[in-house]
Amino acid sequence: MNELLGKKAMVTGGSRGIGAATAIALAEKGADVAITYNASADAAATVVKEIEGLGRRAVALAIDAADAVAVGDGVRRAAETLSGLDILVNNAGVGAIAPITELTPAAVDRVVAVNIRGVYAATQAAVPLLSDGGRVIHLGSCAAGRVTSPGMTLYAMSKAALVGLSKALARELGARNITSNVVQPGPIDTDMNPADGPFAATQIADLALDRFGSPLEVATAITYLAGPAGAYITGTELTIDGGHTA
Ligand code: NDP
């Protein structure tokens, strides 16, 4: 199915995990894709190769999401390289699990810079470039709506901020038929949250379905929002959490 043929997409943090799966899934539907990465140059190059193997254009840009100026420049470079921008997936994010009393100001600054300010900067740069009918999709977390364990103050706060951004953006861009939504994953098996990691058992105990989700299961929902079927969905949260917050 080539329902995204001719579309130009940018996925921040597209070198690994959900972002990599999303970049490839968008390309499988026909899109050309720019990804950003911070540290994993080899992984980013592998994603680019895989997308090119699908016959689509791909570019990987080394951009720390915490650097708002670089993020804005990166969005403009991506649009220039791909000759346009139709879909922005704000995926780059970092985890932070610790009691509030143990989080240093530097840790707070880093999470706010990557999970909130970086998303804001990418969105701000993308808005004038996005085609009418475009899509903005933010990777939030089910923890934005309901927190099931301690140690999540900083992370949940950062992901809750994206709900406000996304809803306000939906109002602002509706006249251009551009949608804005937050995808809110629960436990997804990635480097950030491995299904055999130290916090896995607690999360599985809280799931309705008895397993972690896969990056592809999230990517599939993102491509749905990005495609024609998602045209009337805006300002909402799509939770993909195996019933973690049910
Ligand atoms: P991973 O840690 O597996 O991958 C993160 C990706 O983001 C990598 O490609 C990484 O690139 C990139 N990235 C991280 N920091 C930066 C940065 N400063 N600048 C640019 N790129 C960066 O994470 P997931 O795939 O698990 O998570 C993706 C998103 O989904 C995140 O926003 C996360 O908060 C959210 N999420 C994940 C859940 C889960 O259970 N996995 C649950 C709920 C939400 P590099 O390798 O180059 O550093």
PDB file of N, CA and C in Angstrom, residues 159-230:
ATOM      1  N   LYS A 159       5.895  14.484  29.598  1.00  0.00           N
ATOM      2  CA  LYS A 159       4.986  13.933  28.590  1.00  0.00           C
ATOM      3  C   LYS A 159       3.602  14.577  28.673  1.00  0.00           C
ATOM      4  N   ALA A 160       3.187  14.992  29.867  1.00  0.00           N
ATOM      5  CA  ALA A 160       1.908  15.701  30.008  1.00  0.00           C
ATOM      6  C   ALA A 160       1.964  17.031  29.257  1.00  0.00           C
ATOM      7  N   ALA A 161       3.137  17.648  29.228  1.00  0.00           N
ATOM      8  CA  ALA A 161       3.282  18.930  28.517  1.00  0.00           C
ATOM      9  C   ALA A 161       2.935  18.776  27.041  1.00  0.00           C
ATOM     10  N   LEU A 162       3.221  17.608  26.482  1.00  0.00           N
ATOM     11  CA  LEU A 162       2.970  17.406  25.049  1.00  0.00           C
ATOM     12  C   LEU A 162       1.474  17.340  24.739  1.00  0.00           C
ATOM     13  N   VAL A 163       0.687  16.955  25.723  1.00  0.00           N
ATOM     14  CA  VAL A 163      -0.770  16.928  25.513  1.00  0.00           C
ATOM     15  C   VAL A 163      -1.268  18.361  25.312  1.00  0.00           C
ATOM     16  N   GLY A 164      -0.802  19.264  26.150  1.00  0.00           N
ATOM     17  CA  GLY A 164      -1.190  20.675  26.018  1.00  0.00           C
ATOM     18  C   GLY A 164      -0.726  21.251  24.691  1.00  0.00           C
ATOM     19  N   LEU A 165       0.527  20.982  24.366  1.00  0.00           N
ATOM     20  CA  LEU A 165       1.067  21.479  23.097  1.00  0.00           C
ATOM     21  C   LEU A 165       0.234  20.964  21.926  1.00  0.00           C
ATOM     22  N   SER A 166      -0.044  19.672  21.949  1.00  0.00           N
ATOM     23  CA  SER A 166      -0.715  19.046  20.811  1.00  0.00           C
ATOM     24  C   SER A 166      -2.139  19.573  20.621  1.00  0.00           C
ATOM     25  N   LYS A 167      -2.862  19.717  21.729  1.00  0.00           N
ATOM     26  CA  LYS A 167      -4.249  20.204  21.626  1.00  0.00           C
ATOM     27  C   LYS A 167      -4.274  21.656  21.141  1.00  0.00           C
ATOM     28  N   ALA A 168      -3.383  22.471  21.688  1.00  0.00           N
ATOM     29  CA  ALA A 168      -3.335  23.879  21.275  1.00  0.00           C
ATOM     30  C   ALA A 168      -2.956  23.991  19.804  1.00  0.00           C
ATOM     31  N   LEU A 169      -2.044  23.132  19.387  1.00  0.00           N
ATOM     32  CA  LEU A 169      -1.596  23.131  17.995  1.00  0.00           C
ATOM     33  C   LEU A 169      -2.721  22.700  17.053  1.00  0.00           C
ATOM     34  N   ALA A 170      -3.514  21.729  17.513  1.00  0.00           N
ATOM     35  CA  ALA A 170      -4.641  21.273  16.692  1.00  0.00           C
ATOM     36  C   ALA A 170      -5.572  22.442  16.392  1.00  0.00           C
ATOM     37  N   ARG A 171      -5.818  23.270  17.405  1.00  0.00           N
ATOM     38  CA  ARG A 171      -6.671  24.462  17.222  1.00  0.00           C
ATOM     39  C   ARG A 171      -6.028  25.447  16.257  1.00  0.00           C
ATOM     40  N   GLU A 172      -4.698  25.584  16.375  1.00  0.00           N
ATOM     41  CA  GLU A 172      -4.007  26.595  15.586  1.00  0.00           C
ATOM     42  C   GLU A 172      -3.880  26.202  14.115  1.00  0.00           C
ATOM     43  N   LEU A 173      -3.786  24.910  13.843  1.00  0.00           N
ATOM     44  CA  LEU A 173      -3.497  24.462  12.482  1.00  0.00           C
ATOM     45  C   LEU A 173      -4.697  23.859  11.759  1.00  0.00           C
ATOM     46  N   GLY A 174      -5.816  23.801  12.467  1.00  0.00           N
ATOM     47  CA  GLY A 174      -6.997  23.175  11.872  1.00  0.00           C
ATOM     48  C   GLY A 174      -7.430  23.821  10.562  1.00  0.00           C
ATOM     49  N   ALA A 175      -7.280  25.131  10.464  1.00  0.00           N
ATOM     50  CA  ALA A 175      -7.712  25.834   9.251  1.00  0.00           C
ATOM     51  C   ALA A 175      -6.904  25.388   8.034  1.00  0.00           C
ATOM     52  N   ARG A 176      -5.724  24.853   8.283  1.00  0.00           N
ATOM     53  CA  ARG A 176      -4.894  24.342   7.168  1.00  0.00           C
ATOM     54  C   ARG A 176      -5.065  22.824   7.009  1.00  0.00           C
ATOM     55  N   ASN A 177      -6.038  22.264   7.716  1.00  0.00           N
ATOM     56  CA  ASN A 177      -6.258  20.808   7.668  1.00  0.00           C
ATOM     57  C   ASN A 177      -5.054  20.011   8.150  1.00  0.00           C
ATOM     58  N   ILE A 178      -4.263  20.637   9.000  1.00  0.00           N
ATOM     59  CA  ILE A 178      -3.131  19.919   9.598  1.00  0.00           C
ATOM     60  C   ILE A 178      -3.598  19.381  10.949  1.00  0.00           C
ATOM     61  N   THR A 179      -3.367  18.099  11.186  1.00  0.00           N
ATOM     62  CA  THR A 179      -3.782  17.511  12.450  1.00  0.00           C
ATOM     63  C   THR A 179      -2.601  17.428  13.414  1.00  0.00           C
ATOM     64  N   SER A 180      -2.917  17.396  14.704  1.00  0.00           N
ATOM     65  CA  SER A 180      -1.896  17.247  15.741  1.00  0.00           C
ATOM     66  C   SER A 180      -2.417  16.292  16.798  1.00  0.00           C
ATOM     67  N   ASN A 181      -1.677  15.250  17.046  1.00  0.00           N
ATOM     68  CA  ASN A 181      -2.108  14.236  18.021  1.00  0.00           C
ATOM     69  C   ASN A 181      -0.928  13.721  18.834  1.00  0.00           C
ATOM     70  N   VAL A 182      -1.252  13.176  19.993  1.00  0.00           N
ATOM     71  CA  VAL A 182      -0.231  12.536  20.831  1.00  0.00           C
ATOM     72  C   VAL A 182      -0.474  11.036  20.854  1.00  0.00           C
ATOM     73  N   VAL A 183       0.549  10.284  20.529  1.00  0.00           N
ATOM     74  CA  VAL A 183       0.507   8.835  20.706  1.00  0.00           C
ATOM     75  C   VAL A 183       1.134   8.536  22.063  1.00  0.00           C
ATOM     76  N   GLN A 184       0.413   7.776  22.869  1.00  0.00           N
ATOM     77  CA  GLN A 184       0.862   7.549  24.244  1.00  0.00           C
ATOM     78  C   GLN A 184       1.132   6.067  24.485  1.00  0.00           C
ATOM     79  N   PRO A 185       2.373   5.649  24.254  1.00  0.00           N
ATOM     80  CA  PRO A 185       2.687   4.229  24.472  1.00  0.00           C
ATOM     81  C   PRO A 185       2.733   3.882  25.952  1.00  0.00           C
ATOM     82  N   GLY A 186       2.451   2.613  26.206  1.00  0.00           N
ATOM     83  CA  GLY A 186       2.760   2.023  27.508  1.00  0.00           C
ATOM     84  C   GLY A 186       4.081   1.301  27.366  1.00  0.00           C
ATOM     85  N   PRO A 187       4.282   0.197  28.089  1.00  0.00           N
ATOM     86  CA  PRO A 187       5.574  -0.495  28.023  1.00  0.00           C
ATOM     87  C   PRO A 187       5.841  -1.080  26.627  1.00  0.00           C
ATOM     88  N   ILE A 188       6.844  -0.528  25.979  1.00  0.00           N
ATOM     89  CA  ILE A 188       7.240  -0.976  24.638  1.00  0.00           C
ATOM     90  C   ILE A 188       8.692  -1.463  24.726  1.00  0.00           C
ATOM     91  N   ASP A 189       8.939  -2.627  24.163  1.00  0.00           N
ATOM     92  CA  ASP A 189      10.246  -3.271  24.285  1.00  0.00           C
ATOM     93  C   ASP A 189      11.296  -2.561  23.422  1.00  0.00           C
ATOM     94  N   THR A 190      12.037  -1.647  24.033  1.00  0.00           N
ATOM     95  CA  THR A 190      13.107  -0.913  23.339  1.00  0.00           C
ATOM     96  C   THR A 190      14.301  -0.810  24.287  1.00  0.00           C
ATOM     97  N   ASP A 191      15.372  -0.179  23.808  1.00  0.00           N
ATOM     98  CA  ASP A 191      16.538   0.041  24.687  1.00  0.00           C
ATOM     99  C   ASP A 191      16.139   0.859  25.915  1.00  0.00           C
ATOM    100  N   MET A 192      15.181   1.793  25.735  1.00  0.00           N
ATOM    101  CA  MET A 192      14.761   2.633  26.857  1.00  0.00           C
ATOM    102  C   MET A 192      14.047   1.824  27.933  1.00  0.00           C
ATOM    103  N   ASN A 193      13.289   0.824  27.497  1.00  0.00           N
ATOM    104  CA  ASN A 193      12.441   0.077  28.423  1.00  0.00           C
ATOM    105  C   ASN A 193      12.396  -1.400  28.007  1.00  0.00           C
ATOM    106  N   PRO A 194      13.527  -2.104  28.195  1.00  0.00           N
ATOM    107  CA  PRO A 194      13.572  -3.487  27.695  1.00  0.00           C
ATOM    108  C   PRO A 194      12.602  -4.411  28.426  1.00  0.00           C
ATOM    109  N   ALA A 195      12.026  -5.332  27.674  1.00  0.00           N
ATOM    110  CA  ALA A 195      11.043  -6.266  28.242  1.00  0.00           C
ATOM    111  C   ALA A 195      11.680  -7.202  29.267  1.00  0.00           C
ATOM    112  N   ASP A 196      13.026  -7.246  29.309  1.00  0.00           N
ATOM    113  CA  ASP A 196      13.698  -8.046  30.344  1.00  0.00           C
ATOM    114  C   ASP A 196      14.477  -7.143  31.308  1.00  0.00           C
ATOM    115  N   GLY A 197      14.094  -5.868  31.355  1.00  0.00           N
ATOM    116  CA  GLY A 197      14.808  -4.911  32.213  1.00  0.00           C
ATOM    117  C   GLY A 197      14.339  -4.956  33.662  1.00  0.00           C
ATOM    118  N   PRO A 198      14.993  -4.154  34.515  1.00  0.00           N
ATOM    119  CA  PRO A 198      14.714  -4.183  35.953  1.00  0.00           C
ATOM    120  C   PRO A 198      13.288  -3.759  36.329  1.00  0.00           C
ATOM    121  N   PHE A 199      12.652  -2.957  35.471  1.00  0.00           N
ATOM    122  CA  PHE A 199      11.300  -2.482  35.794  1.00  0.00           C
ATOM    123  C   PHE A 199      10.207  -3.271  35.062  1.00  0.00           C
ATOM    124  N   ALA A 200      10.620  -4.313  34.339  1.00  0.00           N
ATOM    125  CA  ALA A 200       9.672  -5.017  33.470  1.00  0.00           C
ATOM    126  C   ALA A 200       8.579  -5.739  34.264  1.00  0.00           C
ATOM    127  N   ALA A 201       8.973  -6.448  35.305  1.00  0.00           N
ATOM    128  CA  ALA A 201       8.009  -7.272  36.044  1.00  0.00           C
ATOM    129  C   ALA A 201       6.884  -6.412  36.623  1.00  0.00           C
ATOM    130  N   THR A 202       7.235  -5.257  37.195  1.00  0.00           N
ATOM    131  CA  THR A 202       6.221  -4.361  37.768  1.00  0.00           C
ATOM    132  C   THR A 202       5.251  -3.890  36.687  1.00  0.00           C
ATOM    133  N   GLN A 203       5.795  -3.582  35.515  1.00  0.00           N
ATOM    134  CA  GLN A 203       4.928  -3.085  34.435  1.00  0.00           C
ATOM    135  C   GLN A 203       4.010  -4.197  33.931  1.00  0.00           C
ATOM    136  N   ILE A 204       4.556  -5.393  33.771  1.00  0.00           N
ATOM    137  CA  ILE A 204       3.741  -6.501  33.261  1.00  0.00           C
ATOM    138  C   ILE A 204       2.606  -6.810  34.242  1.00  0.00           C
ATOM    139  N   ALA A 205       2.878  -6.678  35.520  1.00  0.00           N
ATOM    140  CA  ALA A 205       1.843  -6.939  36.522  1.00  0.00           C
ATOM    141  C   ALA A 205       0.657  -5.992  36.372  1.00  0.00           C
ATOM    142  N   ASP A 206       0.901  -4.825  35.816  1.00  0.00           N
ATOM    143  CA  ASP A 206      -0.156  -3.817  35.659  1.00  0.00           C
ATOM    144  C   ASP A 206      -0.835  -3.858  34.296  1.00  0.00           C
ATOM    145  N   LEU A 207      -0.415  -4.765  33.425  1.00  0.00           N
ATOM    146  CA  LEU A 207      -0.960  -4.796  32.063  1.00  0.00           C
ATOM    147  C   LEU A 207      -2.207  -5.660  31.991  1.00  0.00           C
ATOM    148  N   ALA A 208      -3.152  -5.263  31.119  1.00  0.00           N
ATOM    149  CA  ALA A 208      -4.292  -6.139  30.835  1.00  0.00           C
ATOM    150  C   ALA A 208      -3.835  -7.263  29.911  1.00  0.00           C
ATOM    151  N   LEU A 209      -3.070  -6.889  28.886  1.00  0.00           N
ATOM    152  CA  LEU A 209      -2.448  -7.891  28.018  1.00  0.00           C
ATOM    153  C   LEU A 209      -1.126  -8.277  28.695  1.00  0.00           C
ATOM    154  N   ASP A 210      -0.752  -9.536  28.560  1.00  0.00           N
ATOM    155  CA  ASP A 210       0.312 -10.049  29.409  1.00  0.00           C
ATOM    156  C   ASP A 210       1.697  -9.919  28.777  1.00  0.00           C
ATOM    157  N   ARG A 211       1.971  -8.805  28.127  1.00  0.00           N
ATOM    158  CA  ARG A 211       3.263  -8.663  27.458  1.00  0.00           C
ATOM    159  C   ARG A 211       3.559  -7.203  27.151  1.00  0.00           C
ATOM    160  N   PHE A 212       4.837  -6.906  26.912  1.00  0.00           N
ATOM    161  CA  PHE A 212       5.219  -5.595  26.389  1.00  0.00           C
ATOM    162  C   PHE A 212       4.732  -5.463  24.941  1.00  0.00           C
ATOM    163  N   GLY A 213       4.550  -4.241  24.498  1.00  0.00           N
ATOM    164  CA  GLY A 213       4.278  -4.002  23.084  1.00  0.00           C
ATOM    165  C   GLY A 213       5.580  -3.923  22.294  1.00  0.00           C
ATOM    166  N   SER A 214       5.442  -3.942  20.981  1.00  0.00           N
ATOM    167  CA  SER A 214       6.629  -3.839  20.121  1.00  0.00           C
ATOM    168  C   SER A 214       6.676  -2.454  19.478  1.00  0.00           C
ATOM    169  N   PRO A 215       7.873  -1.993  19.092  1.00  0.00           N
ATOM    170  CA  PRO A 215       7.967  -0.712  18.374  1.00  0.00           C
ATOM    171  C   PRO A 215       7.064  -0.685  17.142  1.00  0.00           C
ATOM    172  N   LEU A 216       6.941  -1.824  16.463  1.00  0.00           N
ATOM    173  CA  LEU A 216       6.110  -1.861  15.257  1.00  0.00           C
ATOM    174  C   LEU A 216       4.643  -1.586  15.582  1.00  0.00           C
ATOM    175  N   GLU A 217       4.179  -2.063  16.745  1.00  0.00           N
ATOM    176  CA  GLU A 217       2.771  -1.833  17.109  1.00  0.00           C
ATOM    177  C   GLU A 217       2.488  -0.336  17.309  1.00  0.00           C
ATOM    178  N   VAL A 218       3.487   0.389  17.790  1.00  0.00           N
ATOM    179  CA  VAL A 218       3.317   1.843  17.922  1.00  0.00           C
ATOM    180  C   VAL A 218       3.450   2.505  16.551  1.00  0.00           C
ATOM    181  N   ALA A 219       4.424   2.045  15.786  1.00  0.00           N
ATOM    182  CA  ALA A 219       4.655   2.619  14.447  1.00  0.00           C
ATOM    183  C   ALA A 219       3.408   2.473  13.567  1.00  0.00           C
ATOM    184  N   THR A 220       2.715   1.359  13.713  1.00  0.00           N
ATOM    185  CA  THR A 220       1.512   1.120  12.910  1.00  0.00           C
ATOM    186  C   THR A 220       0.435   2.156  13.226  1.00  0.00           C
ATOM    187  N   ALA A 221       0.301   2.490  14.496  1.00  0.00           N
ATOM    188  CA  ALA A 221      -0.679   3.525  14.881  1.00  0.00           C
ATOM    189  C   ALA A 221      -0.255   4.896  14.357  1.00  0.00           C
ATOM    190  N   ILE A 222       1.038   5.139  14.352  1.00  0.00           N
ATOM    191  CA  ILE A 222       1.529   6.437  13.852  1.00  0.00           C
ATOM    192  C   ILE A 222       1.269   6.561  12.351  1.00  0.00           C
ATOM    193  N   THR A 223       1.508   5.486  11.614  1.00  0.00           N
ATOM    194  CA  THR A 223       1.259   5.560  10.165  1.00  0.00           C
ATOM    195  C   THR A 223      -0.239   5.697   9.888  1.00  0.00           C
ATOM    196  N   TYR A 224      -1.051   5.139  10.755  1.00  0.00           N
ATOM    197  CA  TYR A 224      -2.509   5.315  10.620  1.00  0.00           C
ATOM    198  C   TYR A 224      -2.868   6.802  10.761  1.00  0.00           C
ATOM    199  N   LEU A 225      -2.347   7.436  11.798  1.00  0.00           N
ATOM    200  CA  LEU A 225      -2.619   8.874  11.986  1.00  0.00           C
ATOM    201  C   LEU A 225      -2.048   9.695  10.831  1.00  0.00           C
ATOM    202  N   ALA A 226      -0.925   9.248  10.291  1.00  0.00           N
ATOM    203  CA  ALA A 226      -0.255   9.995   9.217  1.00  0.00           C
ATOM    204  C   ALA A 226      -0.958   9.829   7.874  1.00  0.00           C
ATOM    205  N   GLY A 227      -1.732   8.765   7.740  1.00  0.00           N
ATOM    206  CA  GLY A 227      -2.340   8.445   6.444  1.00  0.00           C
ATOM    207  C   GLY A 227      -3.729   9.033   6.274  1.00  0.00           C
ATOM    208  N   PRO A 228      -4.355   8.754   5.151  1.00  0.00           N
ATOM    209  CA  PRO A 228      -5.687   9.307   4.852  1.00  0.00           C
ATOM    210  C   PRO A 228      -6.739   8.932   5.895  1.00  0.00           C
ATOM    211  N   ALA A 229      -6.620   7.746   6.499  1.00  0.00           N
ATOM    212  CA  ALA A 229      -7.611   7.314   7.493  1.00  0.00           C
ATOM    213  C   ALA A 229      -7.598   8.196   8.739  1.00  0.00           C
ATOM    214  N   GLY A 230      -6.485   8.914   8.946  1.00  0.00           N
ATOM    215  CA  GLY A 230      -6.371   9.745  10.152  1.00  0.00           C
ATOM    216  C   GLY A 230      -6.783  11.187   9.940  1.00  0.00           C
TER     217      GLY A 230
END
